[in-house]
mmCIF file with all atom_site columns, C-alpha atoms in Angstrom:
data_model
loop_
_atom_site.group_PDB
_atom_site.id
_atom_site.type_symbol
_atom_site.label_atom_id
_atom_site.label_alt_id
_atom_site.label_comp_id
_atom_site.label_asym_id
_atom_site.label_entity_id
_atom_site.label_seq_id
_atom_site.pdbx_PDB_ins_code
_atom_site.Cartn_x
_atom_site.Cartn_y
_atom_site.Cartn_z
_atom_site.occupancy
_atom_site.B_iso_or_equiv
_atom_site.pdbx_formal_charge
_atom_site.auth_seq_id
_atom_site.auth_comp_id
_atom_site.auth_asym_id
_atom_site.auth_atom_id
_atom_site.pdbx_PDB_model_num
ATOM 1   C CA . MET A 1 1   ? 243.493 23.530 73.251  1.00 88.00 ? 1   MET A CA 1
ATOM 2   C CA . HIS A 1 2   ? 246.815 24.623 74.641  1.00 97.00 ? 2   HIS A CA 1
ATOM 3   C CA . ARG A 1 3   ? 247.564 23.715 78.250  1.00 98.00 ? 3   ARG A CA 1
ATOM 4   C CA . LEU A 1 4   ? 249.682 25.136 81.074  1.00 98.00 ? 4   LEU A CA 1
ATOM 5   C CA . ARG A 1 5   ? 252.708 23.252 82.370  1.00 98.00 ? 5   ARG A CA 1
ATOM 6   C CA . VAL A 1 6   ? 255.323 23.672 85.080  1.00 98.00 ? 6   VAL A CA 1
ATOM 7   C CA . ASP A 1 7   ? 258.958 22.882 84.287  1.00 98.00 ? 7   ASP A CA 1
ATOM 8   C CA . PRO A 1 8   ? 260.202 20.063 86.570  1.00 96.00 ? 8   PRO A CA 1
ATOM 9   C CA . LEU A 1 9   ? 263.168 22.285 87.468  1.00 97.00 ? 9   LEU A CA 1
ATOM 10  C CA . ILE A 1 10  ? 260.755 24.858 88.927  1.00 97.00 ? 10  ILE A CA 1
ATOM 11  C CA . GLN A 1 11  ? 258.984 22.167 90.929  1.00 96.00 ? 11  GLN A CA 1
ATOM 12  C CA . GLU A 1 12  ? 262.306 20.747 92.098  1.00 96.00 ? 12  GLU A CA 1
ATOM 13  C CA . GLN A 1 13  ? 263.599 24.088 93.362  1.00 96.00 ? 13  GLN A CA 1
ATOM 14  C CA . PHE A 1 14  ? 260.249 25.266 94.741  1.00 97.00 ? 14  PHE A CA 1
ATOM 15  C CA . PRO A 1 15  ? 258.549 22.042 95.893  1.00 96.00 ? 15  PRO A CA 1
ATOM 16  C CA . ASP A 1 16  ? 255.803 23.800 97.875  1.00 95.00 ? 16  ASP A CA 1
ATOM 17  C CA . TYR A 1 17  ? 254.559 25.686 94.811  1.00 98.00 ? 17  TYR A CA 1
ATOM 18  C CA . VAL A 1 18  ? 251.061 24.717 93.703  1.00 98.00 ? 18  VAL A CA 1
ATOM 19  C CA . VAL A 1 19  ? 249.210 26.427 90.861  1.00 98.00 ? 19  VAL A CA 1
ATOM 20  C CA . LEU A 1 20  ? 245.478 26.176 90.295  1.00 98.00 ? 20  LEU A CA 1
ATOM 21  C CA . VAL A 1 21  ? 244.712 26.707 86.611  1.00 98.00 ? 21  VAL A CA 1
ATOM 22  C CA . ILE A 1 22  ? 241.186 27.479 85.454  1.00 98.00 ? 22  ILE A CA 1
ATOM 23  C CA . TYR A 1 23  ? 240.347 27.220 81.755  1.00 98.00 ? 23  TYR A CA 1
ATOM 24  C CA . ALA A 1 24  ? 237.270 29.166 80.650  1.00 98.00 ? 24  ALA A CA 1
ATOM 25  C CA . SER A 1 25  ? 235.522 28.919 77.288  1.00 98.00 ? 25  SER A CA 1
ATOM 26  C CA . HIS A 1 26  ? 232.638 30.956 75.829  1.00 98.00 ? 26  HIS A CA 1
ATOM 27  C CA . LEU A 1 27  ? 233.361 33.713 78.319  1.00 98.00 ? 27  LEU A CA 1
ATOM 28  C CA . VAL A 1 28  ? 231.649 37.087 78.018  1.00 97.00 ? 28  VAL A CA 1
ATOM 29  C CA . ASN A 1 29  ? 233.694 40.100 79.076  1.00 98.00 ? 29  ASN A CA 1
ATOM 30  C CA . ARG A 1 30  ? 232.561 43.707 79.298  1.00 97.00 ? 30  ARG A CA 1
ATOM 31  C CA . GLU A 1 31  ? 233.915 47.077 80.272  1.00 98.00 ? 31  GLU A CA 1
ATOM 32  C CA . SER A 1 32  ? 234.211 47.685 84.005  1.00 98.00 ? 32  SER A CA 1
ATOM 33  C CA . SER A 1 33  ? 230.807 47.913 85.677  1.00 98.00 ? 33  SER A CA 1
ATOM 34  C CA . GLU A 1 34  ? 229.486 49.309 88.916  1.00 98.00 ? 34  GLU A CA 1
ATOM 35  C CA . GLN A 1 35  ? 229.467 45.758 90.262  1.00 97.00 ? 35  GLN A CA 1
ATOM 36  C CA . SER A 1 36  ? 233.066 44.908 89.297  1.00 98.00 ? 36  SER A CA 1
ATOM 37  C CA . ILE A 1 37  ? 234.387 48.235 90.570  1.00 98.00 ? 37  ILE A CA 1
ATOM 38  C CA . GLY A 1 38  ? 232.438 47.617 93.778  1.00 98.00 ? 38  GLY A CA 1
ATOM 39  C CA . LEU A 1 39  ? 234.290 44.317 94.239  1.00 98.00 ? 39  LEU A CA 1
ATOM 40  C CA . LEU A 1 40  ? 237.608 46.142 93.911  1.00 98.00 ? 40  LEU A CA 1
ATOM 41  C CA . ARG A 1 41  ? 236.611 48.782 96.443  1.00 98.00 ? 41  ARG A CA 1
ATOM 42  C CA . GLU A 1 42  ? 235.272 46.207 98.914  1.00 98.00 ? 42  GLU A CA 1
ATOM 43  C CA . ALA A 1 43  ? 238.493 44.200 98.728  1.00 98.00 ? 43  ALA A CA 1
ATOM 44  C CA . ALA A 1 44  ? 240.641 47.293 99.243  1.00 98.00 ? 44  ALA A CA 1
ATOM 45  C CA . GLN A 1 45  ? 238.581 48.472 102.195 1.00 98.00 ? 45  GLN A CA 1
ATOM 46  C CA . ARG A 1 46  ? 238.678 45.028 103.790 1.00 98.00 ? 46  ARG A CA 1
ATOM 47  C CA . GLN A 1 47  ? 242.452 44.873 103.650 1.00 98.00 ? 47  GLN A CA 1
ATOM 48  C CA . ARG A 1 48  ? 242.942 48.441 104.877 1.00 98.00 ? 48  ARG A CA 1
ATOM 49  C CA . ALA A 1 49  ? 240.998 47.419 107.962 1.00 98.00 ? 49  ALA A CA 1
ATOM 50  C CA . ALA A 1 50  ? 242.878 44.118 108.300 1.00 98.00 ? 50  ALA A CA 1
ATOM 51  C CA . PHE A 1 51  ? 246.412 45.460 107.786 1.00 98.00 ? 51  PHE A CA 1
ATOM 52  C CA . GLY A 1 52  ? 246.048 48.822 109.515 1.00 97.00 ? 52  GLY A CA 1
ATOM 53  C CA . ALA A 1 53  ? 249.509 50.389 109.524 1.00 95.00 ? 53  ALA A CA 1
ATOM 54  C CA . GLU A 1 54  ? 251.239 47.108 108.625 1.00 97.00 ? 54  GLU A CA 1
ATOM 55  C CA . LYS A 1 55  ? 252.999 46.615 105.296 1.00 96.00 ? 55  LYS A CA 1
ATOM 56  C CA . PRO A 1 56  ? 251.985 43.875 102.825 1.00 97.00 ? 56  PRO A CA 1
ATOM 57  C CA . ALA A 1 57  ? 255.255 42.051 103.489 1.00 97.00 ? 57  ALA A CA 1
ATOM 58  C CA . THR A 1 58  ? 254.079 41.237 107.039 1.00 97.00 ? 58  THR A CA 1
ATOM 59  C CA . HIS A 1 59  ? 251.653 38.708 105.545 1.00 98.00 ? 59  HIS A CA 1
ATOM 60  C CA . ALA A 1 60  ? 253.111 35.193 105.507 1.00 98.00 ? 60  ALA A CA 1
ATOM 61  C CA . HIS A 1 61  ? 252.146 34.509 101.891 1.00 98.00 ? 61  HIS A CA 1
ATOM 62  C CA . ILE A 1 62  ? 253.715 37.701 100.580 1.00 98.00 ? 62  ILE A CA 1
ATOM 63  C CA . ALA A 1 63  ? 256.815 37.035 102.681 1.00 98.00 ? 63  ALA A CA 1
ATOM 64  C CA . ALA A 1 64  ? 257.061 33.629 100.989 1.00 98.00 ? 64  ALA A CA 1
ATOM 65  C CA . TRP A 1 65  ? 256.811 35.201 97.548  1.00 98.00 ? 65  TRP A CA 1
ATOM 66  C CA . ARG A 1 66  ? 259.478 37.762 98.445  1.00 98.00 ? 66  ARG A CA 1
ATOM 67  C CA . GLU A 1 67  ? 261.835 34.971 99.464  1.00 98.00 ? 67  GLU A CA 1
ATOM 68  C CA . THR A 1 68  ? 261.058 33.069 96.262  1.00 98.00 ? 68  THR A CA 1
ATOM 69  C CA . PHE A 1 69  ? 261.641 36.100 94.028  1.00 98.00 ? 69  PHE A CA 1
ATOM 70  C CA . GLY A 1 70  ? 264.991 36.683 95.717  1.00 97.00 ? 70  GLY A CA 1
ATOM 71  C CA . ARG A 1 71  ? 266.035 33.102 95.011  1.00 96.00 ? 71  ARG A CA 1
ATOM 72  C CA . PHE A 1 72  ? 265.771 33.585 91.231  1.00 95.00 ? 72  PHE A CA 1
ATOM 73  C CA . GLY A 1 73  ? 267.411 37.015 91.328  1.00 94.00 ? 73  GLY A CA 1
ATOM 74  C CA . ALA A 1 74  ? 264.447 39.420 91.292  1.00 95.00 ? 74  ALA A CA 1
ATOM 75  C CA . LYS A 1 75  ? 264.749 42.041 94.032  1.00 94.00 ? 75  LYS A CA 1
ATOM 76  C CA . PRO A 1 76  ? 261.273 41.937 95.639  1.00 92.00 ? 76  PRO A CA 1
ATOM 77  C CA . SER A 1 77  ? 261.347 45.583 96.739  1.00 92.00 ? 77  SER A CA 1
ATOM 78  C CA . ARG A 1 78  ? 261.732 46.547 93.074  1.00 95.00 ? 78  ARG A CA 1
ATOM 79  C CA . TYR A 1 79  ? 259.714 43.740 91.511  1.00 96.00 ? 79  TYR A CA 1
ATOM 80  C CA . PRO A 1 80  ? 256.885 42.751 93.890  1.00 97.00 ? 80  PRO A CA 1
ATOM 81  C CA . CYS A 1 81  ? 254.634 39.818 93.150  1.00 98.00 ? 81  CYS A CA 1
ATOM 82  C CA . SER A 1 82  ? 251.287 40.757 91.647  1.00 98.00 ? 82  SER A CA 1
ATOM 83  C CA . VAL A 1 83  ? 249.255 40.683 94.849  1.00 98.00 ? 83  VAL A CA 1
ATOM 84  C CA . GLU A 1 84  ? 251.824 42.722 96.784  1.00 98.00 ? 84  GLU A CA 1
ATOM 85  C CA . ALA A 1 85  ? 251.705 45.406 94.090  1.00 98.00 ? 85  ALA A CA 1
ATOM 86  C CA . LEU A 1 86  ? 247.913 45.585 94.296  1.00 98.00 ? 86  LEU A CA 1
ATOM 87  C CA . LEU A 1 87  ? 247.850 45.501 98.092  1.00 98.00 ? 87  LEU A CA 1
ATOM 88  C CA . SER A 1 88  ? 250.440 48.265 98.299  1.00 98.00 ? 88  SER A CA 1
ATOM 89  C CA . ARG A 1 89  ? 248.197 50.529 96.255  1.00 97.00 ? 89  ARG A CA 1
ATOM 90  C CA . ALA A 1 90  ? 245.175 49.686 98.369  1.00 98.00 ? 90  ALA A CA 1
ATOM 91  C CA . LEU A 1 91  ? 246.951 50.222 101.676 1.00 98.00 ? 91  LEU A CA 1
ATOM 92  C CA . LYS A 1 92  ? 248.171 53.626 100.496 1.00 97.00 ? 92  LYS A CA 1
ATOM 93  C CA . GLY A 1 93  ? 244.539 54.619 99.976  1.00 96.00 ? 93  GLY A CA 1
ATOM 94  C CA . GLN A 1 94  ? 244.750 54.477 96.179  1.00 96.00 ? 94  GLN A CA 1
ATOM 95  C CA . GLU A 1 95  ? 241.956 53.105 94.011  1.00 96.00 ? 95  GLU A CA 1
ATOM 96  C CA . LEU A 1 96  ? 242.621 49.721 92.485  1.00 97.00 ? 96  LEU A CA 1
ATOM 97  C CA . PRO A 1 97  ? 242.657 50.067 88.679  1.00 96.00 ? 97  PRO A CA 1
ATOM 98  C CA . ALA A 1 98  ? 239.455 49.131 86.837  1.00 98.00 ? 98  ALA A CA 1
ATOM 99  C CA . ILE A 1 99  ? 240.363 47.362 83.565  1.00 98.00 ? 99  ILE A CA 1
ATOM 100 C CA . ASN A 1 100 ? 237.315 45.352 82.522  1.00 98.00 ? 100 ASN A CA 1
ATOM 101 C CA . GLU A 1 101 ? 234.860 43.099 84.341  1.00 98.00 ? 101 GLU A CA 1
ATOM 102 C CA . VAL A 1 102 ? 236.869 39.895 84.228  1.00 98.00 ? 102 VAL A CA 1
ATOM 103 C CA . VAL A 1 103 ? 240.153 41.522 85.227  1.00 98.00 ? 103 VAL A CA 1
ATOM 104 C CA . ASP A 1 104 ? 238.419 43.507 87.971  1.00 98.00 ? 104 ASP A CA 1
ATOM 105 C CA . ILE A 1 105 ? 236.932 40.300 89.381  1.00 98.00 ? 105 ILE A CA 1
ATOM 106 C CA . TYR A 1 106 ? 240.179 38.362 89.614  1.00 98.00 ? 106 TYR A CA 1
ATOM 107 C CA . ASN A 1 107 ? 242.089 41.390 90.937  1.00 98.00 ? 107 ASN A CA 1
ATOM 108 C CA . ALA A 1 108 ? 239.462 41.860 93.651  1.00 98.00 ? 108 ALA A CA 1
ATOM 109 C CA . LEU A 1 109 ? 239.753 38.207 94.679  1.00 98.00 ? 109 LEU A CA 1
ATOM 110 C CA . SER A 1 110 ? 243.538 38.457 94.636  1.00 98.00 ? 110 SER A CA 1
ATOM 111 C CA . VAL A 1 111 ? 243.493 41.339 97.099  1.00 98.00 ? 111 VAL A CA 1
ATOM 112 C CA . ARG A 1 112 ? 240.694 39.872 99.228  1.00 98.00 ? 112 ARG A CA 1
ATOM 113 C CA . HIS A 1 113 ? 242.518 36.561 99.680  1.00 98.00 ? 113 HIS A CA 1
ATOM 114 C CA . VAL A 1 114 ? 246.176 37.727 99.435  1.00 98.00 ? 114 VAL A CA 1
ATOM 115 C CA . LEU A 1 115 ? 246.784 35.359 96.545  1.00 98.00 ? 115 LEU A CA 1
ATOM 116 C CA . PRO A 1 116 ? 248.483 36.095 93.201  1.00 98.00 ? 116 PRO A CA 1
ATOM 117 C CA . VAL A 1 117 ? 245.797 35.672 90.534  1.00 98.00 ? 117 VAL A CA 1
ATOM 118 C CA . GLY A 1 118 ? 246.212 36.352 86.825  1.00 98.00 ? 118 GLY A CA 1
ATOM 119 C CA . GLY A 1 119 ? 244.149 35.860 83.702  1.00 98.00 ? 119 GLY A CA 1
ATOM 120 C CA . GLU A 1 120 ? 245.076 35.830 80.022  1.00 98.00 ? 120 GLU A CA 1
ATOM 121 C CA . ASN A 1 121 ? 243.694 35.138 76.560  1.00 98.00 ? 121 ASN A CA 1
ATOM 122 C CA . LEU A 1 122 ? 243.961 31.431 75.791  1.00 98.00 ? 122 LEU A CA 1
ATOM 123 C CA . ASP A 1 123 ? 243.467 32.022 72.065  1.00 98.00 ? 123 ASP A CA 1
ATOM 124 C CA . ALA A 1 124 ? 246.604 34.200 71.956  1.00 98.00 ? 124 ALA A CA 1
ATOM 125 C CA . LEU A 1 125 ? 248.882 31.297 72.912  1.00 98.00 ? 125 LEU A CA 1
ATOM 126 C CA . THR A 1 126 ? 250.868 29.665 70.116  1.00 98.00 ? 126 THR A CA 1
ATOM 127 C CA . SER A 1 127 ? 251.732 26.489 72.055  1.00 98.00 ? 127 SER A CA 1
ATOM 128 C CA . ASP A 1 128 ? 251.432 25.045 75.542  1.00 98.00 ? 128 ASP A CA 1
ATOM 129 C CA . LEU A 1 129 ? 252.481 27.583 78.160  1.00 98.00 ? 129 LEU A CA 1
ATOM 130 C CA . THR A 1 130 ? 255.241 26.610 80.598  1.00 98.00 ? 130 THR A CA 1
ATOM 131 C CA . LEU A 1 131 ? 256.484 28.153 83.812  1.00 98.00 ? 131 LEU A CA 1
ATOM 132 C CA . THR A 1 132 ? 260.226 27.833 83.402  1.00 98.00 ? 132 THR A CA 1
ATOM 133 C CA . PHE A 1 133 ? 263.590 29.518 83.880  1.00 98.00 ? 133 PHE A CA 1
ATOM 134 C CA . ALA A 1 134 ? 264.342 31.915 81.010  1.00 98.00 ? 134 ALA A CA 1
ATOM 135 C CA . ASP A 1 135 ? 267.544 31.771 79.001  1.00 97.00 ? 135 ASP A CA 1
ATOM 136 C CA . GLY A 1 136 ? 267.228 35.498 78.278  1.00 97.00 ? 136 GLY A CA 1
ATOM 137 C CA . THR A 1 137 ? 266.436 35.292 74.554  1.00 98.00 ? 137 THR A CA 1
ATOM 138 C CA . GLU A 1 138 ? 262.646 35.012 74.835  1.00 98.00 ? 138 GLU A CA 1
ATOM 139 C CA . PRO A 1 139 ? 260.832 38.182 73.635  1.00 98.00 ? 139 PRO A CA 1
ATOM 140 C CA . PHE A 1 140 ? 258.329 39.878 75.908  1.00 98.00 ? 140 PHE A CA 1
ATOM 141 C CA . ASP A 1 141 ? 255.759 42.256 74.400  1.00 96.00 ? 141 ASP A CA 1
ATOM 142 C CA . GLU A 1 142 ? 254.734 45.099 76.685  1.00 92.00 ? 142 GLU A CA 1
ATOM 143 C CA . LEU A 1 143 ? 253.573 48.703 76.696  1.00 84.00 ? 143 LEU A CA 1
ATOM 144 C CA . ALA A 1 144 ? 255.939 51.440 77.797  1.00 82.00 ? 144 ALA A CA 1
ATOM 145 C CA . GLY A 1 145 ? 254.723 55.022 77.704  1.00 80.00 ? 145 GLY A CA 1
ATOM 146 C CA . GLY A 1 146 ? 251.808 53.926 75.556  1.00 80.00 ? 146 GLY A CA 1
ATOM 147 C CA . GLU A 1 147 ? 254.116 52.392 72.949  1.00 84.00 ? 147 GLU A CA 1
ATOM 148 C CA . ALA A 1 148 ? 254.504 48.695 72.170  1.00 84.00 ? 148 ALA A CA 1
ATOM 149 C CA . VAL A 1 149 ? 258.047 47.547 72.947  1.00 93.00 ? 149 VAL A CA 1
ATOM 150 C CA . VAL A 1 150 ? 259.888 44.244 73.197  1.00 96.00 ? 150 VAL A CA 1
ATOM 151 C CA . SER A 1 151 ? 262.085 43.416 76.171  1.00 95.00 ? 151 SER A CA 1
ATOM 152 C CA . PHE A 1 152 ? 263.829 40.258 77.322  1.00 97.00 ? 152 PHE A CA 1
ATOM 153 C CA . PRO A 1 153 ? 263.945 38.493 80.695  1.00 97.00 ? 153 PRO A CA 1
ATOM 154 C CA . GLU A 1 154 ? 267.093 38.033 82.707  1.00 97.00 ? 154 GLU A CA 1
ATOM 155 C CA . PRO A 1 155 ? 268.709 34.600 82.321  1.00 97.00 ? 155 PRO A CA 1
ATOM 156 C CA . GLY A 1 156 ? 267.407 32.390 85.115  1.00 97.00 ? 156 GLY A CA 1
ATOM 157 C CA . GLU A 1 157 ? 264.273 34.486 85.642  1.00 98.00 ? 157 GLU A CA 1
ATOM 158 C CA . ALA A 1 158 ? 261.089 32.498 86.309  1.00 98.00 ? 158 ALA A CA 1
ATOM 159 C CA . VAL A 1 159 ? 258.686 33.216 83.431  1.00 98.00 ? 159 VAL A CA 1
ATOM 160 C CA . TRP A 1 160 ? 255.602 31.840 81.735  1.00 98.00 ? 160 TRP A CA 1
ATOM 161 C CA . ALA A 1 161 ? 256.463 31.303 78.067  1.00 98.00 ? 161 ALA A CA 1
ATOM 162 C CA . ASP A 1 162 ? 255.077 29.692 74.917  1.00 98.00 ? 162 ASP A CA 1
ATOM 163 C CA . SER A 1 163 ? 256.692 29.199 71.500  1.00 98.00 ? 163 SER A CA 1
ATOM 164 C CA . SER A 1 164 ? 256.352 32.925 70.703  1.00 98.00 ? 164 SER A CA 1
ATOM 165 C CA . GLY A 1 165 ? 257.943 34.237 73.885  1.00 98.00 ? 165 GLY A CA 1
ATOM 166 C CA . VAL A 1 166 ? 257.186 35.304 77.431  1.00 98.00 ? 166 VAL A CA 1
ATOM 167 C CA . THR A 1 167 ? 253.625 36.052 78.500  1.00 98.00 ? 167 THR A CA 1
ATOM 168 C CA . CYS A 1 168 ? 254.389 36.920 82.140  1.00 98.00 ? 168 CYS A CA 1
ATOM 169 C CA . ARG A 1 169 ? 257.705 37.955 83.663  1.00 98.00 ? 169 ARG A CA 1
ATOM 170 C CA . ARG A 1 170 ? 259.067 37.201 87.128  1.00 98.00 ? 170 ARG A CA 1
ATOM 171 C CA . TRP A 1 171 ? 256.580 34.405 87.749  1.00 98.00 ? 171 TRP A CA 1
ATOM 172 C CA . ASN A 1 172 ? 253.523 36.657 88.244  1.00 98.00 ? 172 ASN A CA 1
ATOM 173 C CA . SER A 1 173 ? 254.973 40.157 88.420  1.00 97.00 ? 173 SER A CA 1
ATOM 174 C CA . ARG A 1 174 ? 254.241 41.597 84.969  1.00 95.00 ? 174 ARG A CA 1
ATOM 175 C CA . GLN A 1 175 ? 251.831 40.334 82.317  1.00 96.00 ? 175 GLN A CA 1
ATOM 176 C CA . GLY A 1 176 ? 252.490 40.937 78.643  1.00 96.00 ? 176 GLY A CA 1
ATOM 177 C CA . PHE A 1 177 ? 250.495 42.738 75.986  1.00 95.00 ? 177 PHE A CA 1
ATOM 178 C CA . ARG A 1 178 ? 249.959 39.856 73.557  1.00 96.00 ? 178 ARG A CA 1
ATOM 179 C CA . THR A 1 179 ? 247.831 37.716 75.878  1.00 97.00 ? 179 THR A CA 1
ATOM 180 C CA . ARG A 1 180 ? 245.984 40.468 77.765  1.00 97.00 ? 180 ARG A CA 1
ATOM 181 C CA . LEU A 1 181 ? 242.288 39.977 78.498  1.00 98.00 ? 181 LEU A CA 1
ATOM 182 C CA . THR A 1 182 ? 240.057 42.358 76.562  1.00 97.00 ? 182 THR A CA 1
ATOM 183 C CA . GLU A 1 183 ? 236.328 42.751 76.050  1.00 97.00 ? 183 GLU A CA 1
ATOM 184 C CA . GLU A 1 184 ? 236.702 40.593 72.926  1.00 98.00 ? 184 GLU A CA 1
ATOM 185 C CA . THR A 1 185 ? 238.271 37.659 74.800  1.00 98.00 ? 185 THR A CA 1
ATOM 186 C CA . ARG A 1 186 ? 236.113 34.528 74.751  1.00 98.00 ? 186 ARG A CA 1
ATOM 187 C CA . ASN A 1 187 ? 238.521 31.840 75.893  1.00 98.00 ? 187 ASN A CA 1
ATOM 188 C CA . ALA A 1 188 ? 240.795 32.468 78.842  1.00 98.00 ? 188 ALA A CA 1
ATOM 189 C CA . TYR A 1 189 ? 242.950 30.828 81.463  1.00 98.00 ? 189 TYR A CA 1
ATOM 190 C CA . PHE A 1 190 ? 243.415 31.933 85.050  1.00 98.00 ? 190 PHE A CA 1
ATOM 191 C CA . VAL A 1 191 ? 246.463 31.228 87.205  1.00 98.00 ? 191 VAL A CA 1
ATOM 192 C CA . LEU A 1 192 ? 246.210 31.137 91.003  1.00 98.00 ? 192 LEU A CA 1
ATOM 193 C CA . ASP A 1 193 ? 249.683 30.880 92.565  1.00 98.00 ? 193 ASP A CA 1
ATOM 194 C CA . ARG A 1 194 ? 250.268 29.350 95.984  1.00 98.00 ? 194 ARG A CA 1
ATOM 195 C CA . LEU A 1 195 ? 253.330 28.903 98.186  1.00 98.00 ? 195 LEU A CA 1
ATOM 196 C CA . ALA A 1 196 ? 253.470 27.472 101.713 1.00 97.00 ? 196 ALA A CA 1
ATOM 197 C CA . PRO A 1 197 ? 252.098 28.281 104.242 1.00 97.00 ? 197 PRO A CA 1
ATOM 198 C CA . TYR A 1 198 ? 249.037 29.307 102.208 1.00 98.00 ? 198 TYR A CA 1
ATOM 199 C CA . PRO A 1 199 ? 246.383 26.607 102.786 1.00 97.00 ? 199 PRO A CA 1
ATOM 200 C CA . LEU A 1 200 ? 245.614 24.410 99.797  1.00 96.00 ? 200 LEU A CA 1
ATOM 201 C CA . GLU A 1 201 ? 241.960 24.363 100.817 1.00 96.00 ? 201 GLU A CA 1
ATOM 202 C CA . THR A 1 202 ? 241.829 28.163 100.636 1.00 98.00 ? 202 THR A CA 1
ATOM 203 C CA . LEU A 1 203 ? 243.418 28.028 97.177  1.00 98.00 ? 203 LEU A CA 1
ATOM 204 C CA . ARG A 1 204 ? 240.628 25.752 95.987  1.00 97.00 ? 204 ARG A CA 1
ATOM 205 C CA . GLN A 1 205 ? 237.972 27.931 97.620  1.00 98.00 ? 205 GLN A CA 1
ATOM 206 C CA . VAL A 1 206 ? 239.258 31.011 95.812  1.00 98.00 ? 206 VAL A CA 1
ATOM 207 C CA . GLY A 1 207 ? 239.122 29.083 92.551  1.00 98.00 ? 207 GLY A CA 1
ATOM 208 C CA . ASP A 1 208 ? 235.516 28.123 93.217  1.00 98.00 ? 208 ASP A CA 1
ATOM 209 C CA . GLU A 1 209 ? 234.679 31.728 94.072  1.00 98.00 ? 209 GLU A CA 1
ATOM 210 C CA . LEU A 1 210 ? 236.257 32.981 90.858  1.00 98.00 ? 210 LEU A CA 1
ATOM 211 C CA . VAL A 1 211 ? 234.295 30.484 88.765  1.00 98.00 ? 211 VAL A CA 1
ATOM 212 C CA . ALA A 1 212 ? 231.046 31.416 90.536  1.00 98.00 ? 212 ALA A CA 1
ATOM 213 C CA . LEU A 1 213 ? 231.539 35.138 89.907  1.00 98.00 ? 213 LEU A CA 1
ATOM 214 C CA . LEU A 1 214 ? 232.435 34.578 86.255  1.00 98.00 ? 214 LEU A CA 1
ATOM 215 C CA . ARG A 1 215 ? 229.494 32.217 85.739  1.00 98.00 ? 215 ARG A CA 1
ATOM 216 C CA . GLU A 1 216 ? 227.098 34.883 87.056  1.00 97.00 ? 216 GLU A CA 1
ATOM 217 C CA . ARG A 1 217 ? 228.155 37.103 84.172  1.00 95.00 ? 217 ARG A CA 1
ATOM 218 C CA . SER A 1 218 ? 228.665 34.335 81.595  1.00 97.00 ? 218 SER A CA 1
ATOM 219 C CA . PRO A 1 219 ? 225.974 31.686 82.148  1.00 97.00 ? 219 PRO A CA 1
ATOM 220 C CA . GLU A 1 220 ? 226.961 29.841 78.959  1.00 96.00 ? 220 GLU A CA 1
ATOM 221 C CA . ALA A 1 221 ? 230.649 29.663 79.875  1.00 98.00 ? 221 ALA A CA 1
ATOM 222 C CA . GLU A 1 222 ? 232.338 26.359 80.615  1.00 98.00 ? 222 GLU A CA 1
ATOM 223 C CA . PHE A 1 223 ? 235.116 25.926 83.162  1.00 98.00 ? 223 PHE A CA 1
ATOM 224 C CA . GLU A 1 224 ? 237.794 23.341 83.851  1.00 98.00 ? 224 GLU A CA 1
ATOM 225 C CA . MET A 1 225 ? 240.130 23.335 86.869  1.00 98.00 ? 225 MET A CA 1
ATOM 226 C CA . GLU A 1 226 ? 243.537 21.716 87.069  1.00 97.00 ? 226 GLU A CA 1
ATOM 227 C CA . THR A 1 227 ? 245.949 21.678 90.004  1.00 97.00 ? 227 THR A CA 1
ATOM 228 C CA . ILE A 1 228 ? 249.648 21.352 89.224  1.00 97.00 ? 228 ILE A CA 1
ATOM 229 C CA . GLY A 1 229 ? 252.026 20.503 92.051  1.00 93.00 ? 229 GLY A CA 1
ATOM 230 C CA . PRO A 1 230 ? 251.966 18.423 95.206  1.00 79.00 ? 230 PRO A CA 1
ATOM 231 C CA . LEU A 1 231 ? 248.485 17.986 96.608  1.00 64.00 ? 231 LEU A CA 1
ATOM 232 C CA . LYS A 1 232 ? 249.512 17.371 100.221 1.00 51.00 ? 232 LYS A CA 1
ATOM 233 C CA . GLU A 1 233 ? 251.014 19.903 102.598 1.00 50.00 ? 233 GLU A CA 1
#
């Protein structure tokens, strides 16, 4: 089974970065349900009440991600981290997108806990997956206007990449098409991204919550957690 890695250069430049990786096997995914859409709506409503008229960037964790994106050349106002993009929609009164049960679940937890969370198809990887700085030649498969296209990251951009190319651009800003989670996905990995001052204990609690929600829907599924990065704040 392919594993996720973090380039030592990433860890050297961003020493407070910790990623919680969850590997899931024998997962069962379905189209969005009343329950998964309910989780999205509950998370959005909770944060509308919590933020009021404040912008997502007032949250310390999102502020940390904005600073980090700026350091590798991605303008955060143009390329927000994944949780800021979701929160922005919610705080504008827009519905969070329903994709399928598994994606709905991790997006709901992302918004509820102000934590970037992503999930992808483990079987679509062609090698170990590494968070690294791109050289700009790695292909990235995406959809644009309903058409499959290939783009390339900027040199020095933080990306997740395997031997076939980039699976997620700008750390956690845009996931690719090749590794997307569908209703046919059975083996997946989930990435929960943390920067200081986000508590490590909260990171672990969100991971446990994600596993519990997935296990409710996939009783036969098996899960493995791995933390990459310093374990002490």
